[in-house]
Amino acid sequence: MQASELITKGDLNEFKSELLTEIKRLVQVDGQGQSKKWLKSNEVRKLLKISPGTLQNLRINGTLSYTRIGSIMYYKLDDINKLLEGGLQ
């Protein structure tokens, strides 16, 4: 990268769009375009590239809501997408 090359807000917005599109493509269940509505903890960690402790912190501070069924925690894909887009507080 040369000193004369700058990254603009437009570049970052375009990158964000491309990244979200790619993430949505990766979580597709099958070739029919249906995607999962709920993800398990390990799927969320892989998707967000975070550690189990970071995911726990997101749960504890209320940043990411979840539903527990038995000993398994499930997360809404919509909530994860909102988190990525900066929509969840």
Coordinates of C-alpha atoms in Angstrom, one line a residue:
M1 CA 0.0 0.0 0.0
Q2 CA 1.4 3.4 -1.0
A3 CA 1.1 6.5 1.1
S4 CA -1.2 8.0 -1.5
E5 CA -3.8 5.3 -1.0
L6 CA -6.6 6.0 1.4
I7 CA -9.4 4.0 2.7
T8 CA -12.7 5.9 2.6
K9 CA -15.9 5.4 4.5
G10 CA -17.4 4.3 1.2
D11 CA -14.7 1.6 0.9
L12 CA -15.5 0.4 4.4
N13 CA -19.2 0.3 3.7
E14 CA -18.6 -1.7 0.6
F15 CA -16.4 -4.1 2.5
K16 CA -19.0 -4.5 5.2
S17 CA -21.7 -5.3 2.6
E18 CA -19.5 -7.9 0.9
L19 CA -18.6 -9.4 4.2
L20 CA -22.2 -9.7 5.3
T21 CA -23.2 -11.2 2.0
E22 CA -20.4 -13.8 2.3
I23 CA -21.4 -14.6 5.9
K24 CA -25.0 -15.1 4.9
R25 CA -23.8 -17.4 2.0
L26 CA -21.7 -19.5 4.4
V27 CA -24.6 -20.2 6.8
Q28 CA -26.8 -21.5 4.1
V29 CA -28.1 -25.0 5.0
D30 CA -28.4 -26.4 1.5
G31 CA -28.4 -25.3 -2.1
Q32 CA -32.1 -24.3 -2.0
G33 CA -31.3 -21.0 -0.4
Q34 CA -32.8 -21.8 3.0
S35 CA -30.7 -20.7 5.9
K36 CA -30.8 -21.7 9.5
K37 CA -32.8 -19.5 11.8
W38 CA -31.0 -20.7 15.0
L39 CA -27.3 -21.5 15.5
K40 CA -25.6 -23.4 18.2
S41 CA -22.8 -21.8 20.2
N42 CA -20.0 -23.5 18.3
E43 CA -21.5 -22.3 15.0
V44 CA -21.7 -18.7 16.3
R45 CA -18.1 -18.8 17.5
K46 CA -16.9 -20.0 14.1
L47 CA -19.0 -17.4 12.3
L48 CA -17.8 -14.5 14.5
K49 CA -14.3 -16.0 15.0
I50 CA -14.5 -15.5 18.8
S51 CA -13.6 -17.6 21.8
P52 CA -16.0 -19.3 24.1
G53 CA -15.2 -16.7 26.7
T54 CA -16.1 -13.9 24.4
L55 CA -19.4 -15.5 23.5
Q56 CA -20.1 -15.9 27.2
N57 CA -19.4 -12.2 27.7
L58 CA -21.8 -11.3 24.9
R59 CA -24.5 -13.4 26.7
I60 CA -23.7 -12.0 30.1
N61 CA -23.8 -8.3 29.1
G62 CA -26.9 -8.8 27.1
T63 CA -25.3 -8.0 23.7
L64 CA -26.5 -11.2 22.2
S65 CA -29.7 -12.9 23.3
Y66 CA -30.0 -16.7 23.4
T67 CA -32.4 -19.5 24.2
R68 CA -31.3 -22.5 26.2
I69 CA -32.9 -25.8 25.6
G70 CA -31.5 -28.4 28.0
S71 CA -27.8 -27.8 28.0
I72 CA -27.6 -26.3 24.5
M73 CA -27.7 -22.6 23.8
Y74 CA -29.2 -21.3 20.5
Y75 CA -28.8 -17.9 18.9
K76 CA -31.1 -16.3 16.3
L77 CA -29.3 -15.7 13.0
D78 CA -31.1 -12.4 12.7
D79 CA -29.7 -11.2 16.1
I80 CA -26.2 -12.2 14.9
N81 CA -26.7 -10.2 11.7
K82 CA -27.9 -7.2 13.6
L83 CA -24.9 -7.5 15.9
L84 CA -22.6 -7.5 12.9
E85 CA -24.3 -4.5 11.4
G86 CA -24.1 -2.6 14.7
G87 CA -27.8 -2.7 15.4
L88 CA -27.8 -4.5 18.8
Q89 CA -26.6 -2.7 21.9

